[in-house]
Tab-separated table of C-alpha atoms and ligand atoms in Angstrom:
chain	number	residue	atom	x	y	z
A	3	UNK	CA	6.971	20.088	28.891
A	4	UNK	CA	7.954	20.311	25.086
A	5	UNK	CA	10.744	20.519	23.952
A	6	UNK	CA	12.716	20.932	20.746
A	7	UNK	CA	15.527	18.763	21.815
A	8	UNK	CA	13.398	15.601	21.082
A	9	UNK	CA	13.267	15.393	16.906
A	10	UNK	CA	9.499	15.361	15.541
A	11	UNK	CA	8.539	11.896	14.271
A	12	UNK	CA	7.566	12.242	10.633
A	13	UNK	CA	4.175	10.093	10.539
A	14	UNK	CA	2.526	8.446	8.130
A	15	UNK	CA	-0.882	6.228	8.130
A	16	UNK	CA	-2.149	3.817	5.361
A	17	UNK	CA	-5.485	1.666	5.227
A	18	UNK	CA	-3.070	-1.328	3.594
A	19	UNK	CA	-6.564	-3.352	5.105
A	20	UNK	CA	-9.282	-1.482	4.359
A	21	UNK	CA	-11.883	-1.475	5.850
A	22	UNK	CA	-10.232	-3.264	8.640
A	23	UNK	CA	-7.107	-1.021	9.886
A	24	UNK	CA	-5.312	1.678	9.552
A	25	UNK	CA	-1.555	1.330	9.964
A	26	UNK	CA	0.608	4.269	10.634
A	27	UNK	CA	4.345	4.296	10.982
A	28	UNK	CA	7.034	7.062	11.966
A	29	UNK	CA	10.601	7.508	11.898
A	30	UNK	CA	12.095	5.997	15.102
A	31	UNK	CA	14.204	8.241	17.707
A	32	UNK	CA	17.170	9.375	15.276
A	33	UNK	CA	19.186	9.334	18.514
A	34	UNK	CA	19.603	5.745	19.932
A	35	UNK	CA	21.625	6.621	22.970
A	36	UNK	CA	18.351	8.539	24.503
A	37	UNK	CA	15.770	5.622	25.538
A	38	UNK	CA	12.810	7.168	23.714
A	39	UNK	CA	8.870	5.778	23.460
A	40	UNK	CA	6.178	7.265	21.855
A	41	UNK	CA	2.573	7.609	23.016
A	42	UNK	CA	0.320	6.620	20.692
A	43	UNK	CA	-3.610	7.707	20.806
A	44	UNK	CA	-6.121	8.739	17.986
A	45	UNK	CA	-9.443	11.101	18.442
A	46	UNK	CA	-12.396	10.367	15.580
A	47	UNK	CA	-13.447	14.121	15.850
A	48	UNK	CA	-13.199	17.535	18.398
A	49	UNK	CA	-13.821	16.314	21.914
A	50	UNK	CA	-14.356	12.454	21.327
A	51	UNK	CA	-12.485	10.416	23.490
A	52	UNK	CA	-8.737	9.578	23.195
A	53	UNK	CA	-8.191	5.707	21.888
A	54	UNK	CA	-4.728	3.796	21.992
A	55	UNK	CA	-3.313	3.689	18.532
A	56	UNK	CA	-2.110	-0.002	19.306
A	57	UNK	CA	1.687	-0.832	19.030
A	58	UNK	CA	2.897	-4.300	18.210
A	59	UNK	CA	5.330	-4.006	21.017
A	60	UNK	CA	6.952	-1.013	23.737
A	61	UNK	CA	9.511	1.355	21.523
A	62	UNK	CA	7.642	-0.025	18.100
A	63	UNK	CA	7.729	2.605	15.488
A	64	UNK	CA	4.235	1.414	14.056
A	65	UNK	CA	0.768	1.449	15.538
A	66	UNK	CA	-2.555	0.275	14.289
A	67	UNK	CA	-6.091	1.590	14.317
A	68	UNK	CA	-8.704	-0.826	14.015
A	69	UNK	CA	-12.491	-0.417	14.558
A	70	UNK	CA	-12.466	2.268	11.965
A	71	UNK	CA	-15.577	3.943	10.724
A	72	UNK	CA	-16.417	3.844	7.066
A	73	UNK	CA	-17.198	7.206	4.576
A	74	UNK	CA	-16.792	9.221	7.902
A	75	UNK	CA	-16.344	12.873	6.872
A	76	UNK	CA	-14.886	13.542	10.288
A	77	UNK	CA	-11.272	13.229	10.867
A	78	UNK	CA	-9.375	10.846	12.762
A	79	UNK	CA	-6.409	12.891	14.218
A	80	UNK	CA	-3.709	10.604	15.489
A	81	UNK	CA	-1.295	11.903	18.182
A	82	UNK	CA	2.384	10.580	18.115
A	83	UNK	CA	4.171	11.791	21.526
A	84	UNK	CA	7.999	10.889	21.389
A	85	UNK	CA	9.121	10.830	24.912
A	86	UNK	CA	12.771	10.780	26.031
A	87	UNK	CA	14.745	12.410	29.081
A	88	UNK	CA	15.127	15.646	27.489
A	89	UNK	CA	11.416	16.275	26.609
A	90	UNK	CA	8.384	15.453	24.703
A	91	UNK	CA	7.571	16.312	21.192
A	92	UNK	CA	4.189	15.794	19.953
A	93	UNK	CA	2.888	15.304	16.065
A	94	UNK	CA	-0.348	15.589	14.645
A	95	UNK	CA	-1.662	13.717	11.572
A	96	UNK	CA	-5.084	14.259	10.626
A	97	UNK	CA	-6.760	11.413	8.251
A	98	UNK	CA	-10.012	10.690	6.394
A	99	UNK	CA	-9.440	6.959	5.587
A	100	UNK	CA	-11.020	6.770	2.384
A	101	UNK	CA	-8.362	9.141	1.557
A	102	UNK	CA	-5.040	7.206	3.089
A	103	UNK	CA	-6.513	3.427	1.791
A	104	UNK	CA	-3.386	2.544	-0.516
A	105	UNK	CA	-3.420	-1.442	-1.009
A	106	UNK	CA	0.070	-3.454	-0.573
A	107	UNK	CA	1.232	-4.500	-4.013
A	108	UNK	CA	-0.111	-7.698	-5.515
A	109	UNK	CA	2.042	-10.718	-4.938
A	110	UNK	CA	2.950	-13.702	-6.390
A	111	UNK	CA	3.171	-12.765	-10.479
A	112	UNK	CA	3.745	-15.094	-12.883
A	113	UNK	CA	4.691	-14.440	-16.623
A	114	UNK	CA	4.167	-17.602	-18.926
A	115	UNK	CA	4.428	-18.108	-22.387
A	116	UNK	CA	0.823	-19.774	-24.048
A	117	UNK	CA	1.313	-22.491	-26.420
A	118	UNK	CA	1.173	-21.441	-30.149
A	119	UNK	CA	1.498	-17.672	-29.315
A	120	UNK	CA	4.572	-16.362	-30.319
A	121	UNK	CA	3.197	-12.417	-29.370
A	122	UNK	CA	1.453	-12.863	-26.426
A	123	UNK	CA	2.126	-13.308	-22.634
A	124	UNK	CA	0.260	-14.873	-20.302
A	125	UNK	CA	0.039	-12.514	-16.170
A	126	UNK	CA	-1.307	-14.205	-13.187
A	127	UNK	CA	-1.382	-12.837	-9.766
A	128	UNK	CA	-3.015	-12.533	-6.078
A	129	UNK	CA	-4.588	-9.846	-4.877
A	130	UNK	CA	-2.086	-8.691	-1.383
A	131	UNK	CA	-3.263	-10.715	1.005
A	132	UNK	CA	-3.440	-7.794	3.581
A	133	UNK	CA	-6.265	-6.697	1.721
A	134	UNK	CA	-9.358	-8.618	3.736
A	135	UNK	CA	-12.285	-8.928	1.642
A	136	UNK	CA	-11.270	-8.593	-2.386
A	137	UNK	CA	-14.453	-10.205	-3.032
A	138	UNK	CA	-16.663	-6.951	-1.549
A	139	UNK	CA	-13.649	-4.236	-1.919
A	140	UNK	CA	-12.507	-4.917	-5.563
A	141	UNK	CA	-9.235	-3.813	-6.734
A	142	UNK	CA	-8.100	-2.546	-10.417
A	143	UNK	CA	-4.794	-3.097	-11.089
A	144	UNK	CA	-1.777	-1.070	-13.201
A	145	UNK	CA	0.496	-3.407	-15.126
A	146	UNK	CA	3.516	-2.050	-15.912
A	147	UNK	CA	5.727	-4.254	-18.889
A	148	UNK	CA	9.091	-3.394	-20.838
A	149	UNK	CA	10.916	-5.716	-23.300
A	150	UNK	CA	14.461	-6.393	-22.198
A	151	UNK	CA	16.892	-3.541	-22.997
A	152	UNK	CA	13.863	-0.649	-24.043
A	153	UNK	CA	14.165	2.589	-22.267
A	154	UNK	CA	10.699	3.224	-21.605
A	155	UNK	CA	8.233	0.830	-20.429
A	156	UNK	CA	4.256	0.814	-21.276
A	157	UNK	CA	1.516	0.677	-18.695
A	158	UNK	CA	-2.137	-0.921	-18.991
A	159	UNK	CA	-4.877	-0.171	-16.631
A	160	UNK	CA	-7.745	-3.135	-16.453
A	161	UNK	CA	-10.608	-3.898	-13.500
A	162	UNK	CA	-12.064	-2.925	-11.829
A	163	UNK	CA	-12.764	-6.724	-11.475
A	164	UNK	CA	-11.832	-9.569	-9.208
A	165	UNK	CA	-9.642	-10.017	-12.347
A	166	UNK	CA	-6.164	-11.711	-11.110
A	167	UNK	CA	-5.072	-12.523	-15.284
A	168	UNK	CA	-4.231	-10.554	-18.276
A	169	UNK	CA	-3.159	-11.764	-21.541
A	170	UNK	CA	-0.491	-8.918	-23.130
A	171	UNK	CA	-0.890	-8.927	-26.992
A	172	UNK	CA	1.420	-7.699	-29.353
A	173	UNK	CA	4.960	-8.020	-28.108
A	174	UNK	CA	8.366	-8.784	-29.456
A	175	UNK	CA	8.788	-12.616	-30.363
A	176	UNK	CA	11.746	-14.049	-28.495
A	177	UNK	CA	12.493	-11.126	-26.171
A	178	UNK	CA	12.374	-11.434	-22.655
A	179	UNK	CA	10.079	-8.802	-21.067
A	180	UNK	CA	9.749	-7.360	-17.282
A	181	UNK	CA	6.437	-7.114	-15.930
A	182	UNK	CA	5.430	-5.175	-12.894
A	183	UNK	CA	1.804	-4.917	-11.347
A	184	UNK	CA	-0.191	-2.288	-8.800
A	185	UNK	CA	-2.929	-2.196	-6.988
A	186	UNK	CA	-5.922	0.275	-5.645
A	187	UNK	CA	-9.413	0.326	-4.653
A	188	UNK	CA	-11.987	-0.109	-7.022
A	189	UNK	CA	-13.578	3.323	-5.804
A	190	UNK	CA	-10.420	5.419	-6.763
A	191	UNK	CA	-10.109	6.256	-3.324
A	192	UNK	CA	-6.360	6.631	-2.084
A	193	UNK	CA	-3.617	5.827	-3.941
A	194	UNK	CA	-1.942	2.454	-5.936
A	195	UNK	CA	0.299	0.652	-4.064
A	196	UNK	CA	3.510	0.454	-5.195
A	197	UNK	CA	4.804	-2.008	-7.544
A	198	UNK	CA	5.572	-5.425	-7.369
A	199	UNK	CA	8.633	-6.782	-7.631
A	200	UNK	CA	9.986	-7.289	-11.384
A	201	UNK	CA	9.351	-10.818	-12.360
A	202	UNK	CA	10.306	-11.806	-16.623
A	203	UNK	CA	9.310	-13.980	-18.872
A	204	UNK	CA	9.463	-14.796	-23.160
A	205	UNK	CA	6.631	-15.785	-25.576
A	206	UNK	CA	5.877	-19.014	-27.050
A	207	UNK	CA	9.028	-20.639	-28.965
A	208	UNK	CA	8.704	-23.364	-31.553
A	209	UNK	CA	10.566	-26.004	-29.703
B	324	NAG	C1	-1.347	-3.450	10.233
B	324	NAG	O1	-1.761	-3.639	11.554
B	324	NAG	C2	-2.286	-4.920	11.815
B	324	NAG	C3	-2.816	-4.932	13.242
B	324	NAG	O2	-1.817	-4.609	14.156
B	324	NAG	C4	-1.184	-5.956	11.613
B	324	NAG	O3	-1.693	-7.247	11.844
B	324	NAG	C5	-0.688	-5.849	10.180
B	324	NAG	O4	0.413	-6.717	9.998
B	324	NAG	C6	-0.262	-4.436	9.847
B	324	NAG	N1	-0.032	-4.387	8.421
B	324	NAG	C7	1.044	-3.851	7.905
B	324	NAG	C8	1.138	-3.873	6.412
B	324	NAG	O5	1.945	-3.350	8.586
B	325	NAG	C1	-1.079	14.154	22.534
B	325	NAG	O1	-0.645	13.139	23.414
B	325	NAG	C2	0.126	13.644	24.511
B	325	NAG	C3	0.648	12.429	25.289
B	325	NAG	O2	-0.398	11.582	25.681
B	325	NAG	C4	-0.758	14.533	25.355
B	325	NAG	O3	0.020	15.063	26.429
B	325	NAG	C5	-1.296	15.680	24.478
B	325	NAG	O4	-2.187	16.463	25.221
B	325	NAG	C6	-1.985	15.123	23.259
B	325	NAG	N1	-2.325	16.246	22.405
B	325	NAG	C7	-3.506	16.336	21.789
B	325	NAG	C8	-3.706	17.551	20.945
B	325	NAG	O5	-4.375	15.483	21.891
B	326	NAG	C1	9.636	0.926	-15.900
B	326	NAG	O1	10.396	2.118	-15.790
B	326	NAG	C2	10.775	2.451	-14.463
B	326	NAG	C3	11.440	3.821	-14.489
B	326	NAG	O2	12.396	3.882	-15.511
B	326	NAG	C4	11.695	1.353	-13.911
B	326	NAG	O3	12.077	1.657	-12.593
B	326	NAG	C5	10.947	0.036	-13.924
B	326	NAG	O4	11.781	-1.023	-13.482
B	326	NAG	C6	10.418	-0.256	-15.313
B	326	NAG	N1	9.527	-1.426	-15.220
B	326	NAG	C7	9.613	-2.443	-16.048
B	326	NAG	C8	8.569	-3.485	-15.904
B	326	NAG	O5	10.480	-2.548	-16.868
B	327	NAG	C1	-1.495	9.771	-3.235
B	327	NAG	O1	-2.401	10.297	-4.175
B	327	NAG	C2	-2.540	11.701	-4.085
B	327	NAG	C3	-3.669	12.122	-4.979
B	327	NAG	O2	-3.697	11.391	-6.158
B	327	NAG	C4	-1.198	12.335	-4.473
B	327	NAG	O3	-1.290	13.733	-4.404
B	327	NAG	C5	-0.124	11.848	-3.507
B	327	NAG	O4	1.134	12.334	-3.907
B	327	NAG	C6	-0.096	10.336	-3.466
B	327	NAG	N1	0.799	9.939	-2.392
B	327	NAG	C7	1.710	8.992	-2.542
B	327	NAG	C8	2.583	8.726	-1.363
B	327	NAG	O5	1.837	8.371	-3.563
């Protein structure tokens, strides 16, 4: 039966792939020294039949949906069962994936200085390469910049294009600045990603 002693896993699903998978994730069993797995299955509406959320491997705290119908206004309800000796404790988490699609961040930023331009800074990036098909599912992006040693930090939204580049105008000759970029689906749908990781760089100096 069910029973409090087991904690609830706090779950969470993302389409980081869209329109490929949904990945969810929970907390694992707070309490090591009780061998604990979790069932994982998913319904796609009231009275469909139960499907295995799939887990990478036995006592993973991740599973993954794939197979997932697109601008369904029918919930997927997945079902996270922890088991352990003193009881089962069950946790629903009802989706619409249009709703949970939330890209990774966008990797590999560079910040270059361009010849001659003394204000300007030259981004390039990749789209996350979880996210399948950028050329059909477009992304916008947020970049995020600060000049060394500001206390606030200025934000530009561009796309949505398969646009990987942006030129920032305008900025501080000689100071290094901190540049930051995010990701989300062209539609609006879901949420940006978070940010990537801080990578700097300085304008154009005579040599
Ligand atoms: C999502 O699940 C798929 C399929 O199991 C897996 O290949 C992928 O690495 C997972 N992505 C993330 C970001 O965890
Ligand atoms: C959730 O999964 C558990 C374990 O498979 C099962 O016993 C329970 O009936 C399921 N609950 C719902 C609402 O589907
Ligand atoms: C922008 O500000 C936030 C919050 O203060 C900070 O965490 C982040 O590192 C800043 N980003 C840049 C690019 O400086
Ligand atoms: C996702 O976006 C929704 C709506 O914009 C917002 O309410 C929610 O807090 C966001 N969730 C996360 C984890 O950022």
């Amino acid at each position: 039966g069910y029973s409090p002693a087991s904690p609830k896993p706090a779950v969470e699903c993302w389409a980081v792939s869209y329109p490929q998978t949904v990945n969810c994730t929970w907390k694992p069993a707070p309490e090591p020294r009780l061998e604990t797995y979790f069932i994982t299955t998913y319904r796609h509406g009231m009275g469909a039949k139960e499907n295995e959320c799939v887990q990478p491997w036995a006592g993973a705290s991740s599973c993954s949906i794939s197979d997932i119908q697109m601008f369904s206004i029918t919930p997927y309800v997945l079902n996270v069962t922890a088991v352990n000796p003193l009881g089962a404790t069950m946790n629903l988490f009802p989706f619409i994936v249009e709703q949970i699609i939330r890209p990774d961040p966008p990797e590999d930023l560079r910040v270059s200085p361009i010849p001659g331009e003394s204000k300007k800074l030259l981004l390039e990036w990749q789209p996350p390469s979880s996210w399948p098909f950028p050329q059909y599912f477009p992304l916008k992006y947020l970049i995020r910049y600060a000049r060394e040693g500001a206390n606030s930090n200025r934000t530009v939204s561009i796309g949505p294009y398969e646009q990987t580049s942006f030129i920032l105008t305008g900025i501080r000759p000689r100071a290094v600045h901190h540049v930051q970029v995010a990701a989300k689906d062209f539609t609006d749908y879901g949420n940006y990603s978070t940010w990537s990781p801080l990578v700097s760089g300085t304008p154009w100096t005579q040599p």
